[in-house]
Short mmCIF file of C-alpha atoms and ligand atoms in Angstrom, two decimals:
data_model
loop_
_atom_site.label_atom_id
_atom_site.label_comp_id
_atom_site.label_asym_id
_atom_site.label_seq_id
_atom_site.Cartn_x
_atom_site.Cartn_y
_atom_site.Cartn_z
CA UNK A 286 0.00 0.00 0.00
CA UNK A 287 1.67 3.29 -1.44
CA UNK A 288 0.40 6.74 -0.53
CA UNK A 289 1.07 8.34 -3.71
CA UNK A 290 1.67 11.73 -3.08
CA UNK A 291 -1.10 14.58 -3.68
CA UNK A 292 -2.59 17.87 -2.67
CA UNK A 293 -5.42 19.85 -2.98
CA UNK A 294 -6.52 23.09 -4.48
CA UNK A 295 -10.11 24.92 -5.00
CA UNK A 296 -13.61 23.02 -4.32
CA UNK A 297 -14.89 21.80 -7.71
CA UNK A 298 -18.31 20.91 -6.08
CA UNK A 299 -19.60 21.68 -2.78
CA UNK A 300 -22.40 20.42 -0.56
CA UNK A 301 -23.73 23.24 2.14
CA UNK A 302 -26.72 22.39 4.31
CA UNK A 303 -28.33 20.04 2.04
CA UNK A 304 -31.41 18.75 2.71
CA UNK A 305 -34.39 17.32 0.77
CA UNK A 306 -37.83 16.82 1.91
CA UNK A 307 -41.27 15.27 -0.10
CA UNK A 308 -44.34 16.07 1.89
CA UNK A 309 -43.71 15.28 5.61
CA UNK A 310 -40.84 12.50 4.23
CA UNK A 311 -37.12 14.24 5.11
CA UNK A 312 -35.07 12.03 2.40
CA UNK A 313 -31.69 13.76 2.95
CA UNK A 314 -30.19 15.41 5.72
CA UNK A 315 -28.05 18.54 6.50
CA UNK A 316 -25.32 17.00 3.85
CA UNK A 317 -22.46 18.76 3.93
CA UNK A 318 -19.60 17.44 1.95
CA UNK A 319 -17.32 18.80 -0.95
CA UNK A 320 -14.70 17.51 -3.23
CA UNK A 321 -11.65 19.89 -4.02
CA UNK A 322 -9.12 19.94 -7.16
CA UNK A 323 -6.41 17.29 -6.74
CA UNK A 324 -3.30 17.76 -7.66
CA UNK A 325 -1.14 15.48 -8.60
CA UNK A 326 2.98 15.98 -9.59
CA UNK A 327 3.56 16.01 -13.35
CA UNK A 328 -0.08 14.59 -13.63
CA UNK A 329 -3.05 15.66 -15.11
CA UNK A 330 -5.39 13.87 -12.41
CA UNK A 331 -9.09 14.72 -12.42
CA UNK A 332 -11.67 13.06 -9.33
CA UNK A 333 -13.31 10.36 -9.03
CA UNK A 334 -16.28 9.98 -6.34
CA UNK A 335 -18.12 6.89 -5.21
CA UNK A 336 -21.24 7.27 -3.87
CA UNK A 337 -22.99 4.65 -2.29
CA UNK A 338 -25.78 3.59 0.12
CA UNK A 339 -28.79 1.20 0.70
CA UNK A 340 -31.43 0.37 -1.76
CA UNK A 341 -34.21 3.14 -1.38
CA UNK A 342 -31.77 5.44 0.78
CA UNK A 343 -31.60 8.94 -1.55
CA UNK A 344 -28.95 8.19 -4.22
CA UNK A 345 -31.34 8.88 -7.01
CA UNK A 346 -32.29 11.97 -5.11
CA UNK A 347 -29.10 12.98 -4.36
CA UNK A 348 -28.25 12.91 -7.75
CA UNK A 349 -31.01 14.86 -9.42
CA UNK A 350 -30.05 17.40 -6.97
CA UNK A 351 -26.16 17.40 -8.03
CA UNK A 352 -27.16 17.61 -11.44
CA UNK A 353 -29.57 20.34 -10.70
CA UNK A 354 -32.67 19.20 -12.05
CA UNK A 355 -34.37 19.53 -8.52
CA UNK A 356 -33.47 22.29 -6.19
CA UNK A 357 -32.99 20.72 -2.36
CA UNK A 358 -35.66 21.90 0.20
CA UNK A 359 -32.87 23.67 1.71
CA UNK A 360 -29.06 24.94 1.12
CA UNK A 361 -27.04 24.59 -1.67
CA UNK A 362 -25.32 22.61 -4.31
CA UNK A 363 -22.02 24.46 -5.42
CA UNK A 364 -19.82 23.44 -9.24
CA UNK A 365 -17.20 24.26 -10.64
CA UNK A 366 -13.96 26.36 -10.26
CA UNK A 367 -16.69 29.57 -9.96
CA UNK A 368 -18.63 27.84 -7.32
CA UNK A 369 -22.02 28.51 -8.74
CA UNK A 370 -25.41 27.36 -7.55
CA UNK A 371 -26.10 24.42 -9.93
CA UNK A 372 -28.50 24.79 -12.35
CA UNK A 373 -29.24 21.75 -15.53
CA UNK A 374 -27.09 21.30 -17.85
CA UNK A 375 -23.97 22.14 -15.37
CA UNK A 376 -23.68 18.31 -14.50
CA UNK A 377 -23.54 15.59 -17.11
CA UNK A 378 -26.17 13.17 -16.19
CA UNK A 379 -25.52 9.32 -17.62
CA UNK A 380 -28.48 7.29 -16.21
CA UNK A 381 -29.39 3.95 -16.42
CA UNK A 382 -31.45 4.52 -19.48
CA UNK A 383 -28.81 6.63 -21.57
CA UNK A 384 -31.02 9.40 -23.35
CA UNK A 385 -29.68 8.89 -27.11
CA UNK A 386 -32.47 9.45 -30.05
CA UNK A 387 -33.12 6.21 -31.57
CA UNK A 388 -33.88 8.36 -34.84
CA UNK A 389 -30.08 9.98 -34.82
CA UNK A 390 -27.00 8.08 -35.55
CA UNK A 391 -24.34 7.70 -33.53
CA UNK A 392 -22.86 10.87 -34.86
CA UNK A 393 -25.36 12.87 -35.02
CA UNK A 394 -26.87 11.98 -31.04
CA UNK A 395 -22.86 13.62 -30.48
CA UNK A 396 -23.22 16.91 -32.47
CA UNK A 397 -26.71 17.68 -30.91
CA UNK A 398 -24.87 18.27 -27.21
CA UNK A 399 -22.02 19.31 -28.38
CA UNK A 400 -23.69 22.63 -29.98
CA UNK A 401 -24.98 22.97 -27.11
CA UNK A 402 -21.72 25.06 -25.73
CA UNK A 403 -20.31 25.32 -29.50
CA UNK A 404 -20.66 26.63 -33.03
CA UNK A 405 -21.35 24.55 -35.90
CA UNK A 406 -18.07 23.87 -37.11
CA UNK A 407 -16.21 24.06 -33.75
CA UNK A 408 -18.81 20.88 -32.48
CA UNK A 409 -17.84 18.93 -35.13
CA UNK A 410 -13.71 18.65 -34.57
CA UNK A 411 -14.77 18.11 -30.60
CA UNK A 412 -17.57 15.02 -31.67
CA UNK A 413 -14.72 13.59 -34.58
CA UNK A 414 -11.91 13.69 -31.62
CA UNK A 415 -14.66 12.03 -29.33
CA UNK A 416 -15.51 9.40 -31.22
CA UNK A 417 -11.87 8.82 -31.61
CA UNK A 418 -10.87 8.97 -28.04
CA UNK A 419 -14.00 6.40 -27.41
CA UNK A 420 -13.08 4.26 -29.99
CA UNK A 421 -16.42 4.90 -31.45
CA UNK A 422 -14.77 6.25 -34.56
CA UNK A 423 -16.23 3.04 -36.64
CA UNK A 424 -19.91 2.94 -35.33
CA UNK A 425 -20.59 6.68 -35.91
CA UNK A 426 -22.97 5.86 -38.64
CA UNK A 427 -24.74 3.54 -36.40
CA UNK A 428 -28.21 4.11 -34.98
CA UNK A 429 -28.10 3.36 -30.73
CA UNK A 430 -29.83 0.25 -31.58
CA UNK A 431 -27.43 -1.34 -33.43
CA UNK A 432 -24.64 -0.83 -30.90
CA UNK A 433 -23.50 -2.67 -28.04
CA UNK A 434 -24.41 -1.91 -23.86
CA UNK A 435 -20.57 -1.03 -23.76
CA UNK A 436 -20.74 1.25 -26.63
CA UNK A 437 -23.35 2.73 -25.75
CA UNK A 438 -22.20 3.42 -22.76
CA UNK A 439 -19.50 4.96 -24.02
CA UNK A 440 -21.49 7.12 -26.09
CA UNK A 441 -23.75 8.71 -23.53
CA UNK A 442 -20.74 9.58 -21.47
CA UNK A 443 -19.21 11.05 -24.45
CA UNK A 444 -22.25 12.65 -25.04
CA UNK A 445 -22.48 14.12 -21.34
CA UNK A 446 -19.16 15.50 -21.71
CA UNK A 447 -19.73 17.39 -25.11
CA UNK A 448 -22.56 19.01 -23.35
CA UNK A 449 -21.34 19.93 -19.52
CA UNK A 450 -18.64 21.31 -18.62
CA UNK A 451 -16.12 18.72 -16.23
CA UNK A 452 -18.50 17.22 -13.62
CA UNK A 453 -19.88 14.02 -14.97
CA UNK A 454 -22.24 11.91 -12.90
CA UNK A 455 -22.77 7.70 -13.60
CA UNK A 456 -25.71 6.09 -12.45
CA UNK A 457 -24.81 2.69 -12.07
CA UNK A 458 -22.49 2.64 -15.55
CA UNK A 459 -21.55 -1.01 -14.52
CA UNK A 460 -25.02 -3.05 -14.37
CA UNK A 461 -25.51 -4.91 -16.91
CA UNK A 462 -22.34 -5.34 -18.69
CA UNK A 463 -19.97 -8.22 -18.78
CA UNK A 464 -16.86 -8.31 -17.45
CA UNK A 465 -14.85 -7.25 -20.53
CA UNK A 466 -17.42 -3.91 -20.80
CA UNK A 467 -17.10 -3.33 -17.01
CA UNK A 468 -13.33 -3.13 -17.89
CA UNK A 469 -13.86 -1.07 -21.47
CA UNK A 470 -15.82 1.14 -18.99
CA UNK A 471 -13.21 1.69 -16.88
CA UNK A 472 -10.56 2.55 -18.61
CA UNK A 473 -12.82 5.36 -20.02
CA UNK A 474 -13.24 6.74 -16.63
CA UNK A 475 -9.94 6.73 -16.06
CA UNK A 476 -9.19 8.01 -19.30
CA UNK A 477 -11.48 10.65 -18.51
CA UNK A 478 -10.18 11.74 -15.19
CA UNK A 479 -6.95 12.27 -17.02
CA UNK A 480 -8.20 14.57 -20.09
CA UNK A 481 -8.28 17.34 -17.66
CA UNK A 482 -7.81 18.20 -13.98
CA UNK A 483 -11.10 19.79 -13.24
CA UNK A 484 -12.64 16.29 -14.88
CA UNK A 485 -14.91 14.91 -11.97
CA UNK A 486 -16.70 12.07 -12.08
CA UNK A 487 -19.05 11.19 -9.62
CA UNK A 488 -20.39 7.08 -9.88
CA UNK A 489 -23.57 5.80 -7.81
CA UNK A 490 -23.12 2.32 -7.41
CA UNK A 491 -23.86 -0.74 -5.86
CA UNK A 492 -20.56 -2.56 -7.38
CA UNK A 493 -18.44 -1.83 -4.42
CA UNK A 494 -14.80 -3.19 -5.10
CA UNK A 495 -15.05 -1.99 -9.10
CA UNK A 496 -15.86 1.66 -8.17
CA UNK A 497 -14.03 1.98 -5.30
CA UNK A 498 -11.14 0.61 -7.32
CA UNK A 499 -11.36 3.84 -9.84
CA UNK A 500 -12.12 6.61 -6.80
CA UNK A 501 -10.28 8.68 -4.81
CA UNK A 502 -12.80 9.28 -2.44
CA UNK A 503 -16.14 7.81 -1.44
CA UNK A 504 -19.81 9.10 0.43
CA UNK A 505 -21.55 6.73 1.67
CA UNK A 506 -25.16 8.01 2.28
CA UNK A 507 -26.61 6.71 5.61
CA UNK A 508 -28.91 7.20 8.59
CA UNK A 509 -27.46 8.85 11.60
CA UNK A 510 -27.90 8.36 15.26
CA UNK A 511 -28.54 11.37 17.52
CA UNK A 512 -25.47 11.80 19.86
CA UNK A 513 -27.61 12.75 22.42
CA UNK A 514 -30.56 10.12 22.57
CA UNK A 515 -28.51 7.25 20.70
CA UNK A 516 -31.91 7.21 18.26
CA UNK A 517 -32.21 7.09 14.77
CA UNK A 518 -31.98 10.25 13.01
CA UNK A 519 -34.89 10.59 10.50
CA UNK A 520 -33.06 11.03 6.55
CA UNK A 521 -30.31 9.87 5.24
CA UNK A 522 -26.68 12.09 5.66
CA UNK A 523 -22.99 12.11 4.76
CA UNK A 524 -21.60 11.95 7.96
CA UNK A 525 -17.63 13.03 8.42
CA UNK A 526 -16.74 8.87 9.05
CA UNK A 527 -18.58 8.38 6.04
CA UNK A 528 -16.45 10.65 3.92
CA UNK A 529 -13.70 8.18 2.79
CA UNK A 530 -10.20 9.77 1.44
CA UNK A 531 -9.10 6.81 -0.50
CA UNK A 532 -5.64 8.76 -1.06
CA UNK A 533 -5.20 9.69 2.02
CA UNK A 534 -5.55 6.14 2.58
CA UNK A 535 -2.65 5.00 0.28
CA UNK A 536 -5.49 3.30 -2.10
CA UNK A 537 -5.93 5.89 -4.97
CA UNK A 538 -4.59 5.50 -8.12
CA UNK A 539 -3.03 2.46 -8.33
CA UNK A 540 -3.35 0.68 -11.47
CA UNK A 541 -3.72 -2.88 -9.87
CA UNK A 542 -4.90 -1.52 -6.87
CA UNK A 543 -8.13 -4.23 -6.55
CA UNK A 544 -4.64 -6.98 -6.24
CA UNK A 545 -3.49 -5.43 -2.97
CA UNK A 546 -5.07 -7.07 0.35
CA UNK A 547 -5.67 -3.86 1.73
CA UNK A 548 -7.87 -3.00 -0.77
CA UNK A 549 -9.63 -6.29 -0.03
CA UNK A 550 -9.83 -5.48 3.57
CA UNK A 551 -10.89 -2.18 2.79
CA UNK A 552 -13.03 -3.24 0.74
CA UNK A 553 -14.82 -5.69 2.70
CA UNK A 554 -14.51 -3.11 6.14
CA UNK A 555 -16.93 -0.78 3.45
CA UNK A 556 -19.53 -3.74 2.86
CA UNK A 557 -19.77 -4.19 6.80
CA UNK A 558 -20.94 -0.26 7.49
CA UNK A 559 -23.39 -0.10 4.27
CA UNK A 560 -24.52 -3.42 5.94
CA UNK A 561 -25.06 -2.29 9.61
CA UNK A 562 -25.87 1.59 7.87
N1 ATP B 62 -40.55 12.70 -6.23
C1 ATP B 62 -40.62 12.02 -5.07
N2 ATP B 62 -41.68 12.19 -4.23
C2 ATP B 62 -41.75 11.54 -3.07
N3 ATP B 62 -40.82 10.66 -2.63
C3 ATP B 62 -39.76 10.45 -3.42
C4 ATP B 62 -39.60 11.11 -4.68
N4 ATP B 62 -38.44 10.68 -5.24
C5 ATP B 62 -37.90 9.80 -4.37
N5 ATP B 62 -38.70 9.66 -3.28
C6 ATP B 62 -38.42 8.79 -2.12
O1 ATP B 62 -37.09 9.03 -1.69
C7 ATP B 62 -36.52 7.83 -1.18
C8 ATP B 62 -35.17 7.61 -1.80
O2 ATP B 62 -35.34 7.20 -3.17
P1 ATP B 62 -34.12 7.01 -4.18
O3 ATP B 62 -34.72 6.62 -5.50
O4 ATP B 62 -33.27 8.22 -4.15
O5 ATP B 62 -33.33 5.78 -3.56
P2 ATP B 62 -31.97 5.09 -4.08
O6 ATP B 62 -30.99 5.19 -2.97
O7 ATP B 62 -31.59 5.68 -5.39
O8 ATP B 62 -32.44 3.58 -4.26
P3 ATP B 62 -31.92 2.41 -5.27
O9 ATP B 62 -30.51 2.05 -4.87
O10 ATP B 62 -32.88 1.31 -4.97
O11 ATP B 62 -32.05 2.95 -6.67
C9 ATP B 62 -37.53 6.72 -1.43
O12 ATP B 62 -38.22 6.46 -0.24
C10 ATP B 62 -38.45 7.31 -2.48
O13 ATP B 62 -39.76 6.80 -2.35
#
């Protein structure tokens, strides 16, 4: 186990006060949590967060308000260098069902977010180095139906990053794929984490060891007991022992890193809390 060494610059995203409430039902509570620049020497090393938590717990939630297409009942969701209240289309969204047009080819589903931010002719060279960099280069013709889960895949996060800015969030990007996909998807996120610095990519999950293998930190969204009364809290939170700093740890960025038996350990120590959580 290697601390690698590392420090930190601005906030990229920041969580102040959040909390969400439907009807009488308080879903999240008081979340405060924020992930900050990394820095790595003579490395271009963007962030990777895992976020996990029981079945029915907020994730889902939690993400719509990260990607700001609900606003939380109260404080605020922070991105970028700028720190700005969130608003849609700040966060690249990849859910479960990946929102290409059937009727649009591969291509085409790329150049519709890319001119979002850009001008005609500037949205093409970004969606022809894309589809390079994705090794998508040969399917760009292709409708969504005819291609693969892994391309796919691929192509929505592609997509995602045409259209935001450097904060990309995964909903589960590793369901449903074999094990030769779950690794074509990974080396994209890691591919993408090293494009730029600011790249941050956030990655709900319920596959433990594969996302915790690509982070460098993790939330893990549970219930909380009062210190006071020992009782249950009501809402889920990101409390500060929740808040894992995998390179702090000595377990970030290491290429083999799901090899080492204190990643196992780890690993398994993780499973125990989101059991008892
Ligand atoms: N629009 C809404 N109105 C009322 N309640 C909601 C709404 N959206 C979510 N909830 C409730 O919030 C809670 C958390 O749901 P959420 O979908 O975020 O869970 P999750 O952690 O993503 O679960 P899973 O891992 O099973 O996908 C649930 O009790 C759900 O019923």
């Amino acid at each position: 186990m290697t601390a690698l060494p590392y420090q930190y610059k601005s906030p990229l995203l920041t969580l102040d006060h959040v909390s969400m409430r439907y009807g009488n039902d308080l879903i999240l509570r008081d979340l405060n949590a924020q992930v900050l620049d990394v820095i790595r020497p003579g490395m271009s090393q963007g962030q990777v967060v895992g976020i996990y938590g029981r079945s029915g717990i907020g994730k889902s939630v939690l993400c719509r308000l990260l990607a700001g297409l609900a606003a939380p009942s109260t404080g605020t969701v922070l991105v970028g260098e700028a720190q700005e209240p969130v608003q849609a289309g700040m966060v690249g969204y990849v859910q479960q069902r990946y929102p290409l047009f059937n009727h649009y080819s591969l291509r085409d589903n790329l150049l519709l977010a890319a001119r979002r931010h850009h001008d005609a002719a500037e949205a093409k060279v970004r969606v022809e180095n894309y589809l390079g960099r994705f090794g998508l280069g040969a399917h760009a013709g292709k409708y969504p139906a005819h291609l693969s889960g892994g391309q796919r895949q691929r192509a929505a996060i592609a997509q995602q990053l045409l259209c935001s800015e450097h904060l990309i969030l995964l909903d589960e990007p590793f369901s449903g794929l074999d094990v030769a996909m779950i690794d074509e998807v990974k080396k994209i996120i890691v591919e993408v984490t090293t494009m730029d610095e600011l790249n941050t990519v956030l990655i709900v999950s319920h596959d433990i060891a594969t996302t915790t293998a690509l982070a460098d930190r993790l939330w893990l969204l549970a219930p909380e007991r009062s210190p006071d009364t020992g009782q249950l809290l009501p809402g889920a939170t990101l409390s500060p022992r929740h808040q894992y700093n995998l390179a702090q740890l000595g377990l970030a960025w290491h290429p083999d890193v799901e090899s080492e038996p204190e990643f196992a350990q780890f690993v398994a120590e993780l499973k125990d809390e989101i059991r008892g959580s």
